[in-house]
């Protein structure tokens, strides 16, 4: 049973200089290659201008690949982000899936209050947390026992996996550029500097927060401009 998620940056080619040479080719042509040798700190005003006025394409000339381990229901939301993303997920057709399941942590708000379109989540009681853990544990054990029984009877993995719940952990590689990541973060995280409110499910927000922390180290000027301009993807 896990209440966390894992995000690892496994490969990247991403820096603030990537934004600058892409932006300046429109006026400098081949001389824009000189931006690769310059200190991008000197051009943070240009990065801020591009972000503020939503000139988005210069933010696409970079790449980050993350290895993510999270519950299946997180990936089903994640893969609604299609533009600028590439995915490869582990397959229950080709391997026997491990019995690793999600259970909300003690800090996970459990109770939804309010009507659709205008609701909030509030803290659950200790009793509610205990019953969630107990019911999920029973359900997961029954589901995985059924899965193992089907496999033991020679049923194909792609059929046997049907009994497994979306609380099962899966893993994937997700590759994106800064522009597509900003769009993801604008929708899947809450932040005090955001101009547009977002209402993400907490579990996908946990993934987004870890990805954001890695990106911020790679492209600090771009990240600062993103926050300063309301966390709206250009």
PDB file of C-alpha atoms in Angstrom:
ATOM      1  CA  UNK A   1       0.000   0.000   0.000  1.00  0.00           C
ATOM      2  CA  UNK A   2       1.320   3.425  -0.984  1.00  0.00           C
ATOM      3  CA  UNK A   3       0.030   6.941  -0.369  1.00  0.00           C
ATOM      4  CA  UNK A   4       2.754   8.699  -2.386  1.00  0.00           C
ATOM      5  CA  UNK A   5       3.784   8.932  -6.041  1.00  0.00           C
ATOM      6  CA  UNK A   6       7.222   8.796  -7.669  1.00  0.00           C
ATOM      7  CA  UNK A   7       8.589  11.114 -10.341  1.00  0.00           C
ATOM      8  CA  UNK A   8      12.143  10.897 -11.668  1.00  0.00           C
ATOM      9  CA  UNK A   9      13.668  13.084 -14.367  1.00  0.00           C
ATOM     10  CA  UNK A  10      15.565  10.511 -16.420  1.00  0.00           C
ATOM     11  CA  UNK A  11      16.665  12.629 -19.379  1.00  0.00           C
ATOM     12  CA  UNK A  12      16.529  16.272 -20.388  1.00  0.00           C
ATOM     13  CA  UNK A  13      17.667  18.775 -22.955  1.00  0.00           C
ATOM     14  CA  UNK A  14      16.156  21.947 -21.575  1.00  0.00           C
ATOM     15  CA  UNK A  15      17.561  25.347 -20.685  1.00  0.00           C
ATOM     16  CA  UNK A  16      16.537  28.989 -20.822  1.00  0.00           C
ATOM     17  CA  UNK A  17      18.945  29.452 -23.748  1.00  0.00           C
ATOM     18  CA  UNK A  18      16.709  27.184 -25.814  1.00  0.00           C
ATOM     19  CA  UNK A  19      13.958  29.782 -25.584  1.00  0.00           C
ATOM     20  CA  UNK A  20      16.258  32.615 -26.601  1.00  0.00           C
ATOM     21  CA  UNK A  21      17.793  31.207 -29.764  1.00  0.00           C
ATOM     22  CA  UNK A  22      14.353  30.075 -30.950  1.00  0.00           C
ATOM     23  CA  UNK A  23      12.875  33.521 -30.349  1.00  0.00           C
ATOM     24  CA  UNK A  24      15.715  35.505 -31.904  1.00  0.00           C
ATOM     25  CA  UNK A  25      15.930  33.573 -35.150  1.00  0.00           C
ATOM     26  CA  UNK A  26      13.037  35.708 -36.411  1.00  0.00           C
ATOM     27  CA  UNK A  27      15.228  38.830 -36.361  1.00  0.00           C
ATOM     28  CA  UNK A  28      18.802  37.495 -36.352  1.00  0.00           C
ATOM     29  CA  UNK A  29      18.665  34.424 -38.553  1.00  0.00           C
ATOM     30  CA  UNK A  30      21.801  32.294 -38.188  1.00  0.00           C
ATOM     31  CA  UNK A  31      23.289  34.826 -35.751  1.00  0.00           C
ATOM     32  CA  UNK A  32      20.741  33.567 -33.227  1.00  0.00           C
ATOM     33  CA  UNK A  33      23.074  30.606 -32.645  1.00  0.00           C
ATOM     34  CA  UNK A  34      25.253  32.969 -30.616  1.00  0.00           C
ATOM     35  CA  UNK A  35      22.591  32.868 -27.888  1.00  0.00           C
ATOM     36  CA  UNK A  36      23.783  29.388 -26.967  1.00  0.00           C
ATOM     37  CA  UNK A  37      27.065  30.880 -25.685  1.00  0.00           C
ATOM     38  CA  UNK A  38      25.569  33.843 -23.820  1.00  0.00           C
ATOM     39  CA  UNK A  39      24.355  34.086 -20.251  1.00  0.00           C
ATOM     40  CA  UNK A  40      20.546  33.799 -20.459  1.00  0.00           C
ATOM     41  CA  UNK A  41      20.248  35.954 -17.324  1.00  0.00           C
ATOM     42  CA  UNK A  42      20.998  38.948 -19.564  1.00  0.00           C
ATOM     43  CA  UNK A  43      17.871  38.205 -21.610  1.00  0.00           C
ATOM     44  CA  UNK A  44      15.338  37.372 -18.903  1.00  0.00           C
ATOM     45  CA  UNK A  45      13.309  40.384 -20.039  1.00  0.00           C
ATOM     46  CA  UNK A  46      12.783  38.736 -23.416  1.00  0.00           C
ATOM     47  CA  UNK A  47      11.647  35.512 -21.764  1.00  0.00           C
ATOM     48  CA  UNK A  48       9.194  37.450 -19.638  1.00  0.00           C
ATOM     49  CA  UNK A  49       7.903  39.318 -22.707  1.00  0.00           C
ATOM     50  CA  UNK A  50       7.351  36.075 -24.614  1.00  0.00           C
ATOM     51  CA  UNK A  51       5.476  34.603 -21.655  1.00  0.00           C
ATOM     52  CA  UNK A  52       3.428  37.742 -20.986  1.00  0.00           C
ATOM     53  CA  UNK A  53       2.331  38.234 -24.598  1.00  0.00           C
ATOM     54  CA  UNK A  54       1.900  34.489 -25.145  1.00  0.00           C
ATOM     55  CA  UNK A  55       4.419  33.903 -27.898  1.00  0.00           C
ATOM     56  CA  UNK A  56       4.499  30.198 -27.167  1.00  0.00           C
ATOM     57  CA  UNK A  57       6.532  28.401 -29.829  1.00  0.00           C
ATOM     58  CA  UNK A  58      10.004  29.339 -28.471  1.00  0.00           C
ATOM     59  CA  UNK A  59       9.160  27.361 -25.329  1.00  0.00           C
ATOM     60  CA  UNK A  60       8.822  24.148 -27.354  1.00  0.00           C
ATOM     61  CA  UNK A  61      12.499  23.707 -28.326  1.00  0.00           C
ATOM     62  CA  UNK A  62      13.446  21.540 -25.356  1.00  0.00           C
ATOM     63  CA  UNK A  63      12.660  18.115 -23.978  1.00  0.00           C
ATOM     64  CA  UNK A  64      12.192  16.415 -20.606  1.00  0.00           C
ATOM     65  CA  UNK A  65      11.518  12.727 -19.977  1.00  0.00           C
ATOM     66  CA  UNK A  66      10.069  11.666 -16.633  1.00  0.00           C
ATOM     67  CA  UNK A  67       9.571   8.211 -15.141  1.00  0.00           C
ATOM     68  CA  UNK A  68       6.320   8.292 -13.185  1.00  0.00           C
ATOM     69  CA  UNK A  69       4.890   5.719 -10.797  1.00  0.00           C
ATOM     70  CA  UNK A  70       1.316   6.434  -9.717  1.00  0.00           C
ATOM     71  CA  UNK A  71      -2.157   4.849  -9.504  1.00  0.00           C
ATOM     72  CA  UNK A  72      -3.830   3.966 -12.797  1.00  0.00           C
ATOM     73  CA  UNK A  73      -6.583   6.533 -12.227  1.00  0.00           C
ATOM     74  CA  UNK A  74      -3.908   9.254 -12.257  1.00  0.00           C
ATOM     75  CA  UNK A  75      -2.629   8.084 -15.636  1.00  0.00           C
ATOM     76  CA  UNK A  76      -6.118   8.091 -17.116  1.00  0.00           C
ATOM     77  CA  UNK A  77      -6.377  11.796 -16.273  1.00  0.00           C
ATOM     78  CA  UNK A  78      -2.777  12.442 -17.288  1.00  0.00           C
ATOM     79  CA  UNK A  79      -3.220  11.057 -20.779  1.00  0.00           C
ATOM     80  CA  UNK A  80      -5.925  13.562 -21.582  1.00  0.00           C
ATOM     81  CA  UNK A  81      -2.942  15.848 -22.163  1.00  0.00           C
ATOM     82  CA  UNK A  82      -2.094  14.936 -25.747  1.00  0.00           C
ATOM     83  CA  UNK A  83      -0.462  17.923 -27.444  1.00  0.00           C
ATOM     84  CA  UNK A  84       3.279  18.009 -26.852  1.00  0.00           C
ATOM     85  CA  UNK A  85       3.344  14.779 -24.829  1.00  0.00           C
ATOM     86  CA  UNK A  86       4.566  11.244 -25.534  1.00  0.00           C
ATOM     87  CA  UNK A  87       3.783   8.259 -23.296  1.00  0.00           C
ATOM     88  CA  UNK A  88       4.836   4.658 -22.846  1.00  0.00           C
ATOM     89  CA  UNK A  89       3.213   2.767 -19.955  1.00  0.00           C
ATOM     90  CA  UNK A  90       3.878  -0.685 -18.561  1.00  0.00           C
ATOM     91  CA  UNK A  91       1.485  -3.241 -20.009  1.00  0.00           C
ATOM     92  CA  UNK A  92      -0.688  -5.757 -18.225  1.00  0.00           C
ATOM     93  CA  UNK A  93      -0.781  -7.704 -21.484  1.00  0.00           C
ATOM     94  CA  UNK A  94       2.907  -8.503 -21.382  1.00  0.00           C
ATOM     95  CA  UNK A  95       3.864  -8.722 -17.708  1.00  0.00           C
ATOM     96  CA  UNK A  96       2.304  -9.884 -14.467  1.00  0.00           C
ATOM     97  CA  UNK A  97       1.351  -6.780 -12.523  1.00  0.00           C
ATOM     98  CA  UNK A  98       2.731  -6.277  -9.026  1.00  0.00           C
ATOM     99  CA  UNK A  99       0.380  -5.939  -6.025  1.00  0.00           C
ATOM    100  CA  UNK A 100       1.088  -2.294  -5.237  1.00  0.00           C
ATOM    101  CA  UNK A 101      -2.026  -0.264  -4.453  1.00  0.00           C
ATOM    102  CA  UNK A 102      -2.944   3.302  -3.526  1.00  0.00           C
ATOM    103  CA  UNK A 103      -4.424   4.311  -0.193  1.00  0.00           C
ATOM    104  CA  UNK A 104      -4.954   7.993   0.742  1.00  0.00           C
ATOM    105  CA  UNK A 105      -2.515   9.401   3.270  1.00  0.00           C
ATOM    106  CA  UNK A 106      -3.561  10.979   6.545  1.00  0.00           C
ATOM    107  CA  UNK A 107      -3.392  14.458   4.999  1.00  0.00           C
ATOM    108  CA  UNK A 108      -5.670  13.582   2.059  1.00  0.00           C
ATOM    109  CA  UNK A 109      -9.003  15.462   2.314  1.00  0.00           C
ATOM    110  CA  UNK A 110     -11.778  12.883   2.094  1.00  0.00           C
ATOM    111  CA  UNK A 111     -15.128  14.682   2.179  1.00  0.00           C
ATOM    112  CA  UNK A 112     -16.666  16.620  -0.716  1.00  0.00           C
ATOM    113  CA  UNK A 113     -19.045  19.423   0.256  1.00  0.00           C
ATOM    114  CA  UNK A 114     -21.174  21.635  -1.992  1.00  0.00           C
ATOM    115  CA  UNK A 115     -22.971  21.253  -5.280  1.00  0.00           C
ATOM    116  CA  UNK A 116     -21.379  20.309  -8.626  1.00  0.00           C
ATOM    117  CA  UNK A 117     -19.323  23.179  -9.984  1.00  0.00           C
ATOM    118  CA  UNK A 118     -19.062  24.776  -6.560  1.00  0.00           C
ATOM    119  CA  UNK A 119     -17.686  22.287  -4.085  1.00  0.00           C
ATOM    120  CA  UNK A 120     -14.718  21.913  -1.778  1.00  0.00           C
ATOM    121  CA  UNK A 121     -12.946  19.027  -0.109  1.00  0.00           C
ATOM    122  CA  UNK A 122     -12.561  19.025   3.664  1.00  0.00           C
ATOM    123  CA  UNK A 123     -10.697  16.918   6.177  1.00  0.00           C
ATOM    124  CA  UNK A 124     -12.021  13.474   6.931  1.00  0.00           C
ATOM    125  CA  UNK A 125     -12.393  12.153  10.460  1.00  0.00           C
ATOM    126  CA  UNK A 126     -10.005   9.535  11.870  1.00  0.00           C
ATOM    127  CA  UNK A 127     -12.873   7.033  11.583  1.00  0.00           C
ATOM    128  CA  UNK A 128     -13.349   7.848   7.886  1.00  0.00           C
ATOM    129  CA  UNK A 129      -9.648   7.441   7.207  1.00  0.00           C
ATOM    130  CA  UNK A 130      -9.662   4.104   8.960  1.00  0.00           C
ATOM    131  CA  UNK A 131     -12.667   2.771   7.074  1.00  0.00           C
ATOM    132  CA  UNK A 132     -11.199   3.933   3.738  1.00  0.00           C
ATOM    133  CA  UNK A 133      -7.965   2.095   4.489  1.00  0.00           C
ATOM    134  CA  UNK A 134      -9.810  -1.007   5.691  1.00  0.00           C
ATOM    135  CA  UNK A 135     -12.242  -1.208   2.762  1.00  0.00           C
ATOM    136  CA  UNK A 136      -9.560  -0.538   0.181  1.00  0.00           C
ATOM    137  CA  UNK A 137      -7.280  -3.138   1.724  1.00  0.00           C
ATOM    138  CA  UNK A 138     -10.022  -5.781   1.619  1.00  0.00           C
ATOM    139  CA  UNK A 139     -11.003  -4.881  -1.926  1.00  0.00           C
ATOM    140  CA  UNK A 140      -7.422  -4.880  -3.189  1.00  0.00           C
ATOM    141  CA  UNK A 141      -6.661  -8.235  -1.609  1.00  0.00           C
ATOM    142  CA  UNK A 142      -9.775  -9.833  -3.101  1.00  0.00           C
ATOM    143  CA  UNK A 143      -9.035  -8.382  -6.544  1.00  0.00           C
ATOM    144  CA  UNK A 144      -5.418  -9.489  -6.580  1.00  0.00           C
ATOM    145  CA  UNK A 145      -6.329 -12.960  -5.311  1.00  0.00           C
ATOM    146  CA  UNK A 146      -8.818 -13.257  -8.185  1.00  0.00           C
ATOM    147  CA  UNK A 147      -6.140 -12.061 -10.618  1.00  0.00           C
ATOM    148  CA  UNK A 148      -3.699 -14.697  -9.388  1.00  0.00           C
ATOM    149  CA  UNK A 149      -6.372 -17.388  -9.621  1.00  0.00           C
ATOM    150  CA  UNK A 150      -7.092 -16.568 -13.241  1.00  0.00           C
ATOM    151  CA  UNK A 151      -3.403 -16.589 -14.110  1.00  0.00           C
ATOM    152  CA  UNK A 152      -2.975 -19.950 -12.348  1.00  0.00           C
ATOM    153  CA  UNK A 153      -5.786 -21.356 -14.505  1.00  0.00           C
ATOM    154  CA  UNK A 154      -3.884 -20.361 -17.619  1.00  0.00           C
ATOM    155  CA  UNK A 155      -6.000 -17.315 -18.473  1.00  0.00           C
ATOM    156  CA  UNK A 156      -4.105 -14.746 -20.551  1.00  0.00           C
ATOM    157  CA  UNK A 157      -2.722 -11.762 -18.660  1.00  0.00           C
ATOM    158  CA  UNK A 158      -4.661  -9.349 -20.870  1.00  0.00           C
ATOM    159  CA  UNK A 159      -7.915 -10.981 -19.737  1.00  0.00           C
ATOM    160  CA  UNK A 160      -6.997 -11.635 -16.098  1.00  0.00           C
ATOM    161  CA  UNK A 161      -6.100  -7.991 -15.517  1.00  0.00           C
ATOM    162  CA  UNK A 162      -9.771  -7.061 -15.932  1.00  0.00           C
ATOM    163  CA  UNK A 163     -10.407  -7.776 -12.248  1.00  0.00           C
ATOM    164  CA  UNK A 164      -7.810  -5.252 -11.044  1.00  0.00           C
ATOM    165  CA  UNK A 165      -8.897  -1.805  -9.767  1.00  0.00           C
ATOM    166  CA  UNK A 166      -7.721   1.640 -10.861  1.00  0.00           C
ATOM    167  CA  UNK A 167      -6.001   2.021  -7.482  1.00  0.00           C
ATOM    168  CA  UNK A 168      -3.265  -0.309  -8.765  1.00  0.00           C
ATOM    169  CA  UNK A 169       0.083   1.391  -9.346  1.00  0.00           C
ATOM    170  CA  UNK A 170       1.433   1.594 -12.868  1.00  0.00           C
ATOM    171  CA  UNK A 171       4.534   3.212 -14.324  1.00  0.00           C
ATOM    172  CA  UNK A 172       5.269   5.149 -17.472  1.00  0.00           C
ATOM    173  CA  UNK A 173       7.704   7.387 -19.280  1.00  0.00           C
ATOM    174  CA  UNK A 174       6.273  10.793 -20.123  1.00  0.00           C
ATOM    175  CA  UNK A 175       8.138  13.178 -22.430  1.00  0.00           C
ATOM    176  CA  UNK A 176       7.167  16.812 -22.890  1.00  0.00           C
ATOM    177  CA  UNK A 177       8.496  20.281 -23.605  1.00  0.00           C
ATOM    178  CA  UNK A 178       8.235  23.335 -21.371  1.00  0.00           C
ATOM    179  CA  UNK A 179       5.152  24.694 -23.125  1.00  0.00           C
ATOM    180  CA  UNK A 180       3.193  21.449 -22.778  1.00  0.00           C
ATOM    181  CA  UNK A 181       4.330  21.101 -19.170  1.00  0.00           C
ATOM    182  CA  UNK A 182       3.155  24.627 -18.369  1.00  0.00           C
ATOM    183  CA  UNK A 183      -0.263  23.815 -19.793  1.00  0.00           C
ATOM    184  CA  UNK A 184      -0.364  20.670 -17.639  1.00  0.00           C
ATOM    185  CA  UNK A 185       0.659  22.571 -14.500  1.00  0.00           C
ATOM    186  CA  UNK A 186      -1.889  25.306 -15.140  1.00  0.00           C
ATOM    187  CA  UNK A 187      -4.669  22.713 -15.057  1.00  0.00           C
ATOM    188  CA  UNK A 188      -3.350  20.119 -12.618  1.00  0.00           C
ATOM    189  CA  UNK A 189      -1.916  22.194  -9.786  1.00  0.00           C
ATOM    190  CA  UNK A 190      -3.242  24.904  -7.520  1.00  0.00           C
ATOM    191  CA  UNK A 191      -1.001  27.893  -6.871  1.00  0.00           C
ATOM    192  CA  UNK A 192      -1.389  31.279  -5.224  1.00  0.00           C
ATOM    193  CA  UNK A 193       0.005  33.048  -8.306  1.00  0.00           C
ATOM    194  CA  UNK A 194      -2.373  31.421 -10.781  1.00  0.00           C
ATOM    195  CA  UNK A 195      -4.683  33.805 -12.638  1.00  0.00           C
ATOM    196  CA  UNK A 196      -7.051  31.018 -13.618  1.00  0.00           C
ATOM    197  CA  UNK A 197      -8.380  28.764 -10.834  1.00  0.00           C
ATOM    198  CA  UNK A 198      -7.779  25.042 -11.110  1.00  0.00           C
ATOM    199  CA  UNK A 199      -9.447  22.162  -9.285  1.00  0.00           C
ATOM    200  CA  UNK A 200      -7.200  19.128  -9.768  1.00  0.00           C
ATOM    201  CA  UNK A 201      -7.582  15.800  -8.054  1.00  0.00           C
ATOM    202  CA  UNK A 202      -4.956  15.748  -5.344  1.00  0.00           C
ATOM    203  CA  UNK A 203      -3.177  12.640  -6.623  1.00  0.00           C
ATOM    204  CA  UNK A 204      -2.389  14.075 -10.063  1.00  0.00           C
ATOM    205  CA  UNK A 205      -1.413  17.346  -8.410  1.00  0.00           C
ATOM    206  CA  UNK A 206       1.187  15.391  -6.415  1.00  0.00           C
ATOM    207  CA  UNK A 207       2.713  14.226  -9.699  1.00  0.00           C
ATOM    208  CA  UNK A 208       2.579  17.753 -11.122  1.00  0.00           C
ATOM    209  CA  UNK A 209       4.333  19.238  -8.096  1.00  0.00           C
ATOM    210  CA  UNK A 210       7.258  16.829  -8.448  1.00  0.00           C
ATOM    211  CA  UNK A 211       7.586  17.473 -12.180  1.00  0.00           C
ATOM    212  CA  UNK A 212       7.437  21.216 -11.558  1.00  0.00           C
ATOM    213  CA  UNK A 213      10.287  21.037  -9.053  1.00  0.00           C
ATOM    214  CA  UNK A 214      12.537  19.313 -11.608  1.00  0.00           C
ATOM    215  CA  UNK A 215      11.642  21.733 -14.412  1.00  0.00           C
ATOM    216  CA  UNK A 216      12.260  24.767 -12.187  1.00  0.00           C
ATOM    217  CA  UNK A 217      15.892  23.682 -11.772  1.00  0.00           C
ATOM    218  CA  UNK A 218      16.402  23.249 -15.519  1.00  0.00           C
ATOM    219  CA  UNK A 219      14.808  26.512 -16.710  1.00  0.00           C
ATOM    220  CA  UNK A 220      14.726  28.931 -13.761  1.00  0.00           C
ATOM    221  CA  UNK A 221      14.117  32.085 -15.817  1.00  0.00           C
ATOM    222  CA  UNK A 222      11.289  30.496 -17.765  1.00  0.00           C
ATOM    223  CA  UNK A 223       9.830  29.123 -14.556  1.00  0.00           C
ATOM    224  CA  UNK A 224       9.971  32.553 -12.882  1.00  0.00           C
ATOM    225  CA  UNK A 225       8.242  34.147 -15.880  1.00  0.00           C
ATOM    226  CA  UNK A 226       5.546  31.464 -15.813  1.00  0.00           C
ATOM    227  CA  UNK A 227       4.739  32.283 -12.194  1.00  0.00           C
ATOM    228  CA  UNK A 228       5.032  36.037 -12.637  1.00  0.00           C
ATOM    229  CA  UNK A 229       2.492  35.973 -15.485  1.00  0.00           C
ATOM    230  CA  UNK A 230      -0.201  34.018 -13.727  1.00  0.00           C
ATOM    231  CA  UNK A 231       0.862  30.458 -14.550  1.00  0.00           C
ATOM    232  CA  UNK A 232      -0.895  30.546 -17.920  1.00  0.00           C
ATOM    233  CA  UNK A 233       0.810  28.559 -20.666  1.00  0.00           C
ATOM    234  CA  UNK A 234       1.883  30.822 -23.568  1.00  0.00           C
TER     235      UNK A 234
END
